[in-house]
Amino acid sequence: MPRYQDEFRRSIESPEAFWAEQADRLPWFTPPRTILRHDDQGHARWYEDGELNLCHAALDHHVEQGRGEQAAIHWDSPVTDQKRTLSYRQLRDRVACFAGALRELGVGYGDRVVIYMPMVPEALIAMMACARLGAVHSVVFGGFAPHELAVRIEDAEPRVVVTASCGIEIDRIVPYKPIVDEALASSMHKPVACVLLQRENHVAELDEGDHDWEALEASAEPAACVPVKATDPLYILYTSGTTGRPKGVVRDTGGYGVALHYSMETVYDMAPGEVFFSASDVGWVVGHSYIVYAPLLRGCTTVVYEGKPVRTPDAGAFWRLIAEYRVKSFFTAPTAFRAIKKEDPEGEWLSRYDLSCLESLFLAGERLDPPTFHWLQDRLDVPVIDHWWQTETGWPVAANLQGLEPMPIKAGSATVPVPGFDVRVLDREGRRAMAQEQGAVVIKEPMPPGCLAGIWRDPERFHSAYMAAFPGVYLTGDGGYVDEEGYLFIMGRTDDVINVAGHRLSTGEMEEVVGAHPAVAECAVIGIQDALKGQVPVGLVILKDGFTGDEALLEAELIERVRQWIGPIACLRQVLVVDRLPKTRSGKILRKLLRNIADGQAYGIPSTIDDPASLESVHGTMRRHRVGASQQARLE
Ligand code: COA
Ligand code: AMP
């Protein structure tokens, strides 16, 4: 690995020189002279005295450089039977007008805007319009319920909310306006305006304080790009933590731009003019980084897909998109391929399309399970690459770097740390683990550019969640190990976060919802392995003495409660009434033990089972109740 080793060493030994070089690739208004400074807490602040605007770097700059007529976005929406291509010039002009419209509503530098939108070009336009004004966007995934939206609105305190009349789930219309209205009614913070994009499939009635997107954009004066400091926040993206309250991950501007640009070249091997397709949603970090900002900063074309991987019997959606738009590099979550494999086990749909344009397939969001890896590798002529990162890091921490030095692939491994990330595995005492020894995966400070700048208005949580466990390192929350050749294997979360269909969810939050039911004395929600979604949550509840109702009805009620409170993506499908839950002597529920049972002891860092009898008791208790056959197999 000579090229990789050289670049990695330089990035760790001389981070300032390394990242100064990379910064030169972006069009700054004021190039930074201070590359790295450590703040009072010792955390990295990148490019502090630099000034730029990421909307300018992603759009205007390319138009100025002669890329104006190139496609910036291919939007493909089988759910509405529509397709649209926007050139860099068209996109720049629409973003400038929408930024002008937001400005007329009083949005300016530093103001927040919450965006609750389906996968339409206007979602990207709204995000970049905020960036253009120096405003901070906070995109909320459409699968979240009003309560979740309200929590985010209260925390971010947006001046404006931008939404659409509906989202479309295959053939089910999801009206957004009632969700937004309910969220706003329960939120203590009230934005000054709500902008709504009307869609043909469902037209919403506008109320006072609501503005029609089209009318606003048509009459707005285009806005110019506002220079912002590299350390100014570009966005807040809420993600699940171990408690019910989501964490507002704050992303800076300059460091993020530099890191994304570097990753497009080094990790994904993408050159300007080439087509990148990330099948995710703008509501997740993958969408922020690799549907919106990274491809456009690099002068590539991004594919924006509004649809599912499978629409029975058609399991060829991704293959069609790759062939039709001549995609060079494709990125999605393994769960999407498990859905495709289920429908089309022999890969017949794949053979119907000309995939000669495709050079690499990237997977992340959850562990790439070996059966899915082999299914893909056996059928595709390109490297199938598992790479690992998280909302907090903003871009890949470990990958097989296609633009630097492609390496042999090992099933189950995310390959090697990306230059800039000094990844280590620590044992319980904080010592560096030996090769093959599992432990907590951490990143030694300074974190490279692009990683979280903090938690919105909660520095204490930033410290306690990530920095307090071991001095001088960032705790990723994942467990794993490194093998003798330096390959990193991520084995799963070591906390109460689970990954359902590539969506990150907090079991703690579900526990709060279930536990608030008057009939529930105690509860625990754990992730159980699932053949399609990777993990699914299962609730274990102890009822209050004297409960005389129908247990089956209660279980259904608890499931519905979680769906109403958190949203359909919470996917809690099973609640089991149990006699007791394993506890420590001081009465705390042994969550790690429950997790390990659910995982069949296969994943996670070694648990501290100090009472083997409790394991027996959970087994026994759960067996007496209705546990699905596949889950029972895992439990055995
Ligand atoms: N708006 C409203 N509802 C939504 C939604 C949205 N944006 N996204 C999902 N939902 C709903 C679904 O319709 C489903 O509702 P249901 O319980 O009534 O059927 C529920 O939330 C669960 O969604 P999901 O877990 O995504 O299951 P699914 O069966 O709809 O799709 C996959 C499963 C695997 C095909 C899909 O999750 C997928 O493609 N995932 C991979 C890509 C990805 O999004 N990755 C994220 C990070 S890379
Ligand atoms: P999110 O913040 O939603 O992107 O989820 C991040 C989490 O998803 C990580 O902390 C991991 O637990 C998991 N994850 C993401 N990519 C991978 C991967 N390639 N292998 C294993 N786990 C992954």
XYZ file of C-alpha atoms and ligand atoms in Angstrom:
707
model
C 0.000 0.000 0.000
C 2.789 2.531 -0.727
C 0.673 5.422 -2.082
C -1.890 4.997 0.612
C 0.682 4.651 3.359
C 2.529 7.733 2.256
C -0.625 9.855 2.070
C -1.993 8.517 5.328
C 1.283 9.166 7.160
C 1.468 12.733 5.862
C -2.123 13.397 6.931
C -1.427 12.234 10.484
C 2.101 13.565 10.961
C 1.595 16.941 9.262
C -2.146 17.596 9.264
C -1.756 21.321 8.681
C 0.401 20.959 5.574
C -1.779 18.135 4.282
C -5.077 19.967 4.690
C -3.637 23.273 3.493
C -2.899 21.560 0.183
C -6.412 20.174 -0.011
C -7.951 23.556 0.817
C -6.388 24.972 -2.344
C -8.860 22.928 -4.356
C -11.832 25.056 -3.281
C -12.696 28.554 -4.572
C -12.363 30.667 -1.407
C -13.271 34.349 -1.227
C -10.501 34.685 1.356
C -8.122 31.722 1.418
C -7.322 30.562 4.953
C -3.950 31.272 6.483
C -4.646 29.594 9.799
C -5.235 25.981 8.848
C -5.732 24.338 12.237
C -6.297 25.736 15.684
C -7.363 23.912 18.795
C -10.155 25.536 20.791
C -10.233 25.821 24.592
C -11.393 22.206 24.885
C -8.670 21.018 22.531
C -10.985 20.327 19.565
C -9.902 21.081 16.018
C -11.104 24.237 14.281
C -10.223 24.220 10.596
C -9.502 27.185 8.335
C -10.712 29.726 10.891
C -9.778 32.864 8.951
C -10.920 31.588 5.544
C -14.099 32.882 3.895
C -16.166 31.137 1.268
C -19.693 30.103 0.376
C -20.453 26.454 -0.387
C -23.314 27.314 -2.731
C -20.872 29.420 -4.714
C -18.296 26.612 -4.716
C -20.918 24.034 -5.737
C -22.765 26.060 -8.383
C -21.661 29.562 -9.376
C -18.014 28.596 -9.554
C -18.739 25.789 -12.026
C -20.911 28.043 -14.177
C -18.072 30.593 -14.204
C -15.653 27.817 -15.191
C -17.746 26.829 -18.214
C -19.753 23.975 -16.738
C -23.074 25.867 -16.945
C -24.706 23.604 -19.531
C -23.636 20.351 -17.881
C -26.320 18.431 -15.998
C -26.105 19.107 -12.283
C -29.137 16.999 -11.284
C -30.949 14.116 -12.940
C -34.192 13.760 -11.011
C -35.955 10.455 -11.543
C -39.294 9.833 -9.876
C -41.117 6.633 -10.809
C -43.645 7.383 -8.067
C -44.859 10.413 -10.049
C -43.816 9.121 -13.441
C -41.584 12.158 -13.942
C -37.972 12.866 -14.855
C -36.193 16.189 -15.000
C -32.637 17.323 -15.655
C -31.313 20.633 -14.378
C -28.072 22.067 -15.717
C -25.621 23.832 -13.431
C -26.851 27.164 -14.788
C -30.522 26.309 -14.285
C -29.846 25.044 -10.796
C -27.772 28.106 -9.896
C -30.544 30.406 -11.156
C -33.285 28.592 -9.269
C -31.232 28.505 -6.080
C -30.479 32.222 -6.389
C -34.196 33.005 -6.825
C -35.275 30.816 -3.949
C -32.573 32.367 -1.791
C -34.029 35.743 -2.762
C -37.461 34.495 -1.701
C -36.157 33.329 1.653
C -34.404 36.646 2.126
C -37.712 38.430 1.564
C -39.134 36.329 4.388
C -36.377 37.688 6.595
C -33.914 34.800 6.397
C -30.343 35.986 6.684
C -26.876 35.028 7.864
C -27.013 32.604 10.795
C -30.811 32.104 10.724
C -32.065 28.529 10.739
C -34.452 27.029 8.195
C -36.068 23.622 8.770
C -36.626 21.654 5.568
C -39.141 18.785 5.557
C -39.267 17.615 1.967
C -39.508 14.527 -0.214
C -36.824 13.626 -2.760
C -37.466 16.408 -5.262
C -34.950 18.867 -6.765
C -36.536 21.597 -4.659
C -35.195 19.924 -1.511
C -31.664 20.484 -2.816
C -32.600 23.966 -3.979
C -33.847 24.871 -0.503
C -30.674 23.546 1.121
C -28.355 25.415 -1.204
C -30.451 28.580 -1.019
C -29.802 28.567 2.735
C -26.091 28.065 2.143
C -26.166 30.945 -0.339
C -27.513 33.312 2.327
C -25.237 32.059 5.081
C -28.333 30.605 6.774
C -28.229 27.214 8.501
C -30.471 24.453 7.188
C -31.795 21.573 9.187
C -33.352 18.881 7.027
C -35.747 16.472 8.731
C -36.379 13.088 7.118
C -39.940 12.689 5.806
C -40.473 9.418 7.683
C -40.498 11.196 11.046
C -43.772 11.952 12.801
C -44.991 15.412 13.958
C -43.523 14.995 17.422
C -40.012 14.390 16.035
C -40.366 17.364 13.716
C -41.550 19.497 16.632
C -38.548 18.512 18.767
C -36.215 19.592 15.987
C -38.114 22.850 15.368
C -37.929 23.692 19.059
C -34.229 23.001 19.220
C -33.175 24.684 15.968
C -35.609 27.620 16.269
C -35.974 28.186 12.517
C -37.162 31.446 11.064
C -38.872 29.584 8.229
C -40.029 26.007 7.577
C -39.895 24.741 3.988
C -42.048 21.787 3.020
C -44.062 20.223 0.195
C -47.700 19.242 -0.104
C -46.809 15.546 0.078
C -44.344 12.736 -0.096
C -45.122 9.520 -1.954
C -44.368 6.082 -0.560
C -44.625 3.876 -3.668
C -48.349 4.502 -4.208
C -49.302 5.961 -0.838
C -49.618 9.741 -0.646
C -48.232 11.109 2.616
C -49.671 14.635 3.072
C -46.969 16.728 4.755
C -48.994 19.809 5.667
C -50.953 18.125 8.488
C -47.669 16.788 9.871
C -46.058 20.226 9.769
C -49.181 21.882 11.213
C -49.300 19.423 14.099
C -45.593 19.891 14.762
C -45.916 23.666 14.748
C -48.956 23.549 17.020
C -47.052 21.613 19.657
C -43.761 23.466 19.293
C -42.952 26.315 21.677
C -41.036 27.986 18.873
C -43.082 29.482 16.047
C -41.352 30.276 12.731
C -42.446 33.443 10.927
C -43.416 31.601 7.756
C -43.896 28.275 6.090
C -43.111 27.794 2.385
C -44.915 24.950 0.676
C -44.176 23.338 -2.662
C -47.419 22.154 -4.238
C -47.205 18.792 -5.974
C -49.695 17.602 -8.592
C -50.427 14.398 -6.702
C -51.856 16.229 -3.729
C -52.575 19.926 -3.386
C -52.621 21.339 0.137
C -54.731 24.233 1.367
C -52.565 27.106 2.465
C -53.259 28.962 5.700
C -52.246 32.397 6.864
C -48.475 32.544 7.159
C -48.069 29.882 4.453
C -46.460 30.797 1.151
C -46.673 29.036 -2.166
C -43.168 28.101 -3.313
C -43.795 28.695 -6.997
C -45.277 32.161 -6.525
C -42.459 33.173 -4.181
C -39.719 31.935 -6.483
C -41.307 33.549 -9.556
C -41.396 37.011 -8.022
C -38.127 36.934 -6.064
C -35.012 38.940 -6.839
C -32.058 36.548 -7.171
C -29.735 36.678 -4.160
C -25.952 36.740 -4.366
C -23.704 34.430 -2.335
C -22.896 35.751 1.138
C -19.282 35.129 2.193
C -19.218 33.176 5.440
C -16.439 32.099 7.769
C -15.139 28.584 7.273
C -16.173 27.812 10.831
C -19.742 29.089 10.415
C -22.347 26.331 10.563
C -23.665 25.114 7.231
C -26.263 22.833 8.742
C -27.641 21.093 11.787
C -28.550 17.458 11.246
C -30.339 15.672 14.051
C -29.356 12.115 14.752
C -30.301 9.502 17.311
C -28.334 9.209 20.487
C -28.742 6.985 23.483
C -31.448 9.135 25.063
C -34.779 10.190 23.623
C -33.586 13.673 22.726
C -31.967 13.734 19.257
C -28.563 15.355 18.899
C -28.171 18.326 16.564
C -24.892 17.592 14.835
C -23.414 20.905 13.691
C -21.370 20.921 10.500
C -19.021 23.749 9.651
C -18.607 25.123 6.146
C -14.962 25.258 5.048
C -13.701 22.019 6.560
C -16.736 20.154 5.246
C -16.243 21.500 1.719
C -12.569 20.568 1.683
C -13.189 17.083 3.087
C -16.019 16.291 0.668
C -14.000 17.449 -2.305
C -11.056 15.330 -1.181
C -13.289 12.283 -0.687
C -14.821 12.518 -4.145
C -11.391 12.250 -5.651
C -9.715 9.892 -3.228
C -12.429 7.569 -2.008
C -14.853 7.539 -4.941
C -12.465 8.342 -7.813
C -14.852 10.866 -9.340
C -13.776 13.519 -11.848
C -15.737 16.611 -12.920
C -18.383 15.766 -15.510
C -18.909 12.206 -14.261
C -22.171 10.922 -12.783
C -22.544 9.933 -9.125
C -25.649 8.241 -7.743
C -26.299 7.936 -4.056
C -29.612 6.191 -3.333
C -30.414 7.645 0.030
C -32.539 10.565 1.166
C -31.618 14.196 1.754
C -32.843 13.690 5.321
C -29.773 11.590 6.186
C -26.116 12.466 6.251
C -25.491 10.360 3.143
C -27.937 12.598 1.336
C -26.386 15.824 2.619
C -22.870 14.764 1.729
C -23.218 12.546 -1.345
C -26.474 13.546 -3.019
C -26.037 17.286 -2.555
C -22.733 18.837 -1.623
C -19.918 16.473 -2.617
C -20.964 15.677 -6.207
C -21.701 19.338 -6.936
C -18.539 20.657 -5.295
C -16.639 18.267 -7.553
C -18.489 19.372 -10.706
C -20.190 15.989 -11.118
C -23.803 15.195 -11.955
C -25.884 13.853 -9.079
C -28.855 11.500 -9.505
C -31.800 12.313 -7.253
C -34.108 9.309 -7.010
C -37.617 9.411 -5.593
C -38.554 5.772 -5.254
C -37.731 2.455 -3.651
C -35.215 -0.138 -4.836
C -38.002 -2.621 -5.512
C -41.511 -2.201 -6.831
C -42.701 -5.771 -7.106
C -42.062 -7.435 -9.480
C -39.592 -4.808 -10.756
C -36.295 -5.251 -8.936
C -34.342 -3.397 -11.605
C -34.804 0.245 -10.540
C -31.175 0.804 -9.509
C -29.808 -1.008 -12.553
C -32.028 1.063 -14.843
C -30.896 4.312 -13.239
C -27.228 3.337 -13.489
C -27.592 2.419 -17.153
C -29.802 5.354 -18.114
C -27.707 8.093 -16.513
C -24.343 6.387 -17.149
C -23.479 6.322 -13.466
C -19.807 5.787 -12.689
C -20.057 5.247 -8.959
C -23.107 4.112 -7.034
C -23.673 4.286 -3.286
C -26.452 2.864 -1.142
C -27.127 0.858 2.034
C -26.813 -2.964 2.059
C -30.443 -3.284 3.130
C -31.522 -1.987 -0.273
C -29.709 -4.883 -1.945
C -31.179 -7.361 0.490
C -34.589 -6.140 -0.683
C -33.518 -6.561 -4.313
C -32.002 -9.998 -3.687
C -35.213 -11.163 -2.025
C -37.249 -10.203 -5.067
C -34.697 -11.231 -7.670
C -32.405 -13.883 -6.145
C -30.767 -14.788 -9.445
C -30.130 -11.173 -10.447
C -32.173 -11.455 -13.645
C -33.124 -7.775 -13.629
C -29.471 -6.853 -13.455
C -28.673 -8.648 -16.706
C -31.275 -6.593 -18.591
C -29.236 -3.392 -18.386
C -25.956 -2.171 -19.814
C -23.925 -1.480 -16.690
C -20.627 -0.982 -18.506
C -20.450 2.612 -17.190
C -20.322 1.488 -13.563
C -16.849 1.372 -12.035
C -17.528 0.952 -8.337
C -20.293 0.188 -5.884
C -20.095 1.659 -2.370
C -22.124 0.527 0.613
C -22.538 2.083 4.049
C -25.096 2.907 6.694
C -24.803 -0.525 8.297
C -22.439 -3.454 8.134
C -22.208 -5.066 4.702
C -23.130 -8.624 5.602
C -21.041 -11.234 3.759
C -24.018 -12.918 1.965
C -25.048 -9.600 0.405
C -21.424 -8.801 -0.407
C -20.941 -12.147 -2.181
C -24.262 -11.874 -4.016
C -23.157 -8.538 -5.427
C -19.574 -9.527 -6.095
C -20.673 -12.619 -7.999
C -22.889 -10.583 -10.280
C -21.075 -7.314 -10.831
C -17.834 -6.709 -12.608
C -16.808 -3.871 -10.303
C -15.387 -3.625 -6.785
C -18.074 -3.925 -4.117
C -16.863 -1.648 -1.352
C -17.997 -1.497 2.231
C -17.076 1.820 3.812
C -17.783 3.082 7.267
C -18.761 6.456 8.634
C -21.492 8.228 10.557
C -23.544 11.401 10.744
C -20.984 12.905 13.088
C -17.982 12.366 10.814
C -19.783 13.644 7.705
C -17.634 11.624 5.315
C -15.976 8.189 5.219
C -13.684 7.232 8.083
C -12.626 3.905 6.575
C -12.785 2.832 2.955
C -11.081 1.137 0.068
C -9.771 4.237 -1.636
C -10.504 3.888 -5.316
C -8.905 7.182 -6.323
C -5.737 6.669 -4.311
C -4.848 3.012 -4.175
C -7.466 0.298 -4.581
C -6.736 -2.619 -2.263
C -7.833 -6.240 -2.126
C -11.307 -6.482 -0.627
C -12.001 -8.547 2.488
C -15.620 -9.474 3.162
C -16.857 -7.869 6.378
C -14.170 -5.160 6.444
C -14.434 -1.458 5.671
C -10.727 -1.749 4.625
C -8.450 1.003 5.970
C -8.703 4.405 7.674
C -9.099 7.264 5.222
C -6.202 9.781 5.370
C -6.926 12.249 8.159
C -8.586 9.708 10.461
C -6.271 8.286 13.101
C -8.512 5.327 13.948
C -7.689 3.187 16.951
C -9.282 0.296 18.772
C -9.128 0.552 22.560
C -9.732 -2.047 25.205
C -11.733 -1.375 28.322
C -8.786 0.261 30.079
C -8.158 2.562 27.136
C -5.095 0.654 25.946
C -4.583 0.018 22.257
C -6.045 -3.383 21.424
C -3.927 -6.068 19.785
C -4.616 -7.163 16.204
C -7.885 -9.149 16.083
C -8.845 -8.012 19.584
C -12.248 -6.341 19.717
C -12.720 -3.035 21.452
C -14.152 0.445 21.174
C -13.361 2.156 17.883
C -12.140 5.717 18.456
C -10.534 8.500 16.441
C -7.584 10.316 17.907
C -7.810 14.102 17.884
C -7.452 16.208 15.847
C -10.382 14.958 13.838
C -9.863 15.920 10.171
C -11.900 18.665 8.475
C -15.576 17.899 7.863
C -16.364 16.232 11.182
C -18.919 17.568 13.631
C -18.143 20.974 15.060
C -20.357 20.328 18.088
C -23.900 19.625 19.206
C -26.256 22.516 18.584
C -26.380 24.632 21.731
C -25.214 21.737 23.879
C -21.426 21.678 24.342
C -21.822 19.537 27.441
C -23.521 16.779 25.483
C -20.803 16.927 22.837
C -18.261 16.330 25.539
C -20.158 13.635 27.441
C -21.300 11.701 24.358
C -18.042 11.658 22.449
C -15.060 12.967 24.347
C -15.396 11.954 27.959
C -14.795 8.185 27.715
C -11.075 8.333 26.887
C -8.897 11.462 26.898
C -7.906 12.928 23.541
C -10.072 10.689 21.390
C -13.514 10.788 19.824
C -15.670 7.789 20.745
C -17.484 6.538 17.643
C -19.973 4.321 19.510
C -18.988 1.380 17.311
C -17.102 -1.729 18.336
C -14.656 -3.543 16.096
C -11.120 -4.709 15.513
C -8.142 -4.327 13.208
C -6.509 -7.383 11.649
C -2.785 -8.037 11.134
C -2.842 -6.231 7.771
C -4.440 -3.108 9.201
C -7.950 -3.802 7.843
C -10.715 -2.422 10.035
C -13.753 -4.545 10.888
C -16.745 -2.704 12.370
C -18.897 -5.146 14.306
C -21.778 -3.020 15.580
C -22.808 -0.338 18.049
C -21.754 -0.567 21.636
C -24.573 1.705 22.817
C -28.346 1.860 22.547
C -28.407 3.005 18.961
C -29.720 0.551 16.369
C -29.695 0.528 12.606
C -32.988 -0.359 10.939
C -32.925 -0.522 7.138
C -29.905 1.791 7.182
C -31.799 4.253 9.392
C -30.276 5.139 12.731
C -32.722 4.933 15.625
C -32.526 5.217 19.369
C -33.922 2.377 21.449
C -33.900 4.789 24.401
C -36.375 7.007 22.604
C -38.707 4.087 21.884
C -38.428 3.049 25.525
C -39.557 6.511 26.579
C -42.639 6.245 24.376
C -43.528 2.690 25.442
C -42.709 3.374 29.090
C -45.058 6.366 29.181
C -48.085 4.101 28.667
C -50.107 3.901 31.905
C -50.162 0.070 31.857
C -46.368 -0.295 31.543
C -44.268 -0.649 34.677
C -40.926 -1.166 32.955
C -39.648 -1.740 29.482
C -36.594 -2.303 27.348
C -36.308 -2.004 23.577
C -33.570 -3.987 21.891
C -32.463 -4.515 18.299
C -32.944 -8.037 16.962
C -31.330 -9.205 13.746
C -33.560 -9.154 10.716
C -32.860 -10.707 7.338
C -34.031 -7.656 5.381
C -33.564 -4.603 7.577
C -30.421 -5.693 9.387
C -31.987 -4.997 12.752
C -35.524 -4.396 13.954
C -36.552 -3.169 17.379
C -38.448 -5.435 19.762
C -40.007 -4.146 22.964
C -40.002 -6.103 26.216
C -42.481 -4.809 28.764
C -43.415 -5.602 32.332
C -46.981 -4.631 33.115
C -48.131 -2.802 36.192
C -49.711 -4.972 38.852
C -53.426 -5.258 38.412
C -53.455 -4.967 34.611
C -56.561 -6.853 33.514
C -56.825 -5.825 29.857
C -56.090 -7.822 26.735
C -52.307 -8.178 26.333
C -52.506 -8.556 22.550
C -54.500 -5.319 22.277
C -52.043 -3.559 24.517
C -49.122 -4.730 22.397
C -50.818 -3.379 19.269
C -51.480 -0.105 21.061
C -47.830 0.253 22.070
C -46.685 -0.410 18.511
C -49.074 2.208 17.160
C -47.960 4.658 19.842
C -44.344 4.426 18.696
C -45.377 4.868 15.059
C -47.462 7.936 15.897
C -44.818 9.472 18.129
C -41.586 8.731 16.266
C -42.814 7.858 12.777
C -43.280 4.887 10.469
C -39.534 4.331 10.133
C -39.337 3.348 13.799
C -40.566 -0.073 12.612
C -41.394 -1.412 16.074
C -43.435 -4.430 15.023
C -43.312 -6.576 18.116
C -43.822 -5.986 21.810
C -43.559 -8.868 24.242
C -44.975 -8.910 27.725
C -42.368 -10.492 30.001
C -42.289 -11.417 33.667
C -39.006 -9.770 34.428
C -35.958 -8.184 32.889
C -32.339 -8.903 33.832
C -31.038 -6.281 36.232
C -27.960 -5.309 38.130
C -28.020 -5.538 41.898
C -28.790 -1.835 42.010
C -31.876 -2.397 39.867
C -30.690 -1.112 36.481
C -31.782 -3.065 33.408
C -28.840 -4.939 31.875
C -29.195 -3.524 28.408
C -25.855 -4.771 27.214
C -26.837 -8.286 28.212
C -30.132 -8.018 26.339
C -28.279 -6.673 23.303
C -25.835 -9.517 23.385
C -28.619 -12.062 23.592
C -30.306 -10.435 20.625
C -27.035 -10.528 18.719
C -26.371 -14.121 19.674
C -23.158 -12.861 21.275
C -21.824 -12.363 17.781
C -21.283 -8.620 17.773
C -20.214 -5.858 20.092
C -17.360 -5.520 22.489
C -17.211 -8.146 25.218
C -20.053 -7.731 27.667
C -19.796 -7.726 31.424
C -22.093 -10.589 32.235
C -21.559 -10.951 35.924
C -24.675 -12.961 36.516
C -25.053 -15.847 34.033
C -28.338 -16.828 35.642
C -29.917 -13.649 34.319
C -29.144 -14.720 30.766
C -31.054 -17.937 31.340
C -33.946 -16.002 32.744
C -34.264 -13.763 29.670
C -34.049 -16.749 27.378
C -36.728 -18.506 29.322
C -38.941 -15.498 29.691
C -38.780 -14.611 26.030
C -39.361 -18.177 24.918
C -42.623 -18.282 26.810
C -43.908 -15.436 24.736
C -44.407 -14.843 21.053
C -41.026 -14.387 19.417
C -40.923 -14.797 15.634
C -39.241 -17.940 14.299
C -36.199 -16.193 12.848
C -35.736 -14.138 15.983
C -36.123 -17.248 18.109
C -33.374 -18.855 16.043
C -31.120 -15.912 16.807
C -31.965 -16.077 20.490
C -31.123 -19.763 20.637
N -41.894 9.431 4.316
C -42.919 8.762 4.887
N -42.852 7.466 5.243
C -41.699 6.830 5.030
C -40.579 7.458 4.452
C -40.715 8.819 4.084
N -39.723 9.501 3.541
N -39.586 6.562 4.353
C -40.037 5.407 4.857
N -41.311 5.573 5.259
C -42.201 4.554 5.811
C -42.349 3.389 4.862
O -43.371 3.618 3.924
C -42.704 2.262 5.799
O -44.052 2.422 6.148
P -44.992 1.141 6.434
O -44.591 0.659 7.791
O -46.371 1.722 6.437
O -44.743 0.145 5.362
C -41.910 2.588 7.055
O -41.614 3.997 6.975
C -40.628 1.825 7.170
O -39.750 2.223 6.119
P -38.461 1.390 5.706
O -37.816 0.859 6.941
O -37.622 2.194 4.798
O -39.067 0.127 4.994
P -39.553 -0.050 3.503
O -40.150 -1.409 3.456
O -40.393 1.081 3.042
O -38.210 -0.044 2.618
C -35.910 -0.527 2.124
C -37.135 -0.889 2.966
C -34.768 -1.410 2.565
C -36.223 -0.799 0.664
C -35.586 0.976 2.290
O -35.465 1.295 3.657
C -34.300 1.400 1.621
O -34.219 1.506 0.414
N -33.272 1.663 2.415
C -31.895 1.904 1.956
C -31.567 3.285 1.515
C -31.541 4.288 2.602
O -32.503 4.972 2.743
N -30.478 4.439 3.372
C -30.367 5.448 4.380
C -28.959 5.817 4.716
S -27.782 5.359 3.497
P -25.581 7.230 10.592
O -25.092 8.228 11.566
O -27.048 7.214 10.439
O -24.855 7.308 9.282
O -25.223 5.804 11.205
C -23.905 5.559 11.579
C -23.780 4.199 12.140
O -24.133 3.230 11.149
C -22.359 3.860 12.524
O -22.009 4.332 13.795
C -22.371 2.358 12.433
O -22.925 1.778 13.572
C -23.295 2.095 11.257
N -22.522 1.947 10.022
C -22.425 2.816 9.010
N -21.665 2.304 8.021
C -21.260 1.085 8.436
C -20.422 0.059 7.879
N -19.904 0.183 6.674
N -20.200 -1.035 8.623
C -20.746 -1.187 9.847
N -21.547 -0.264 10.416
C -21.804 0.865 9.722
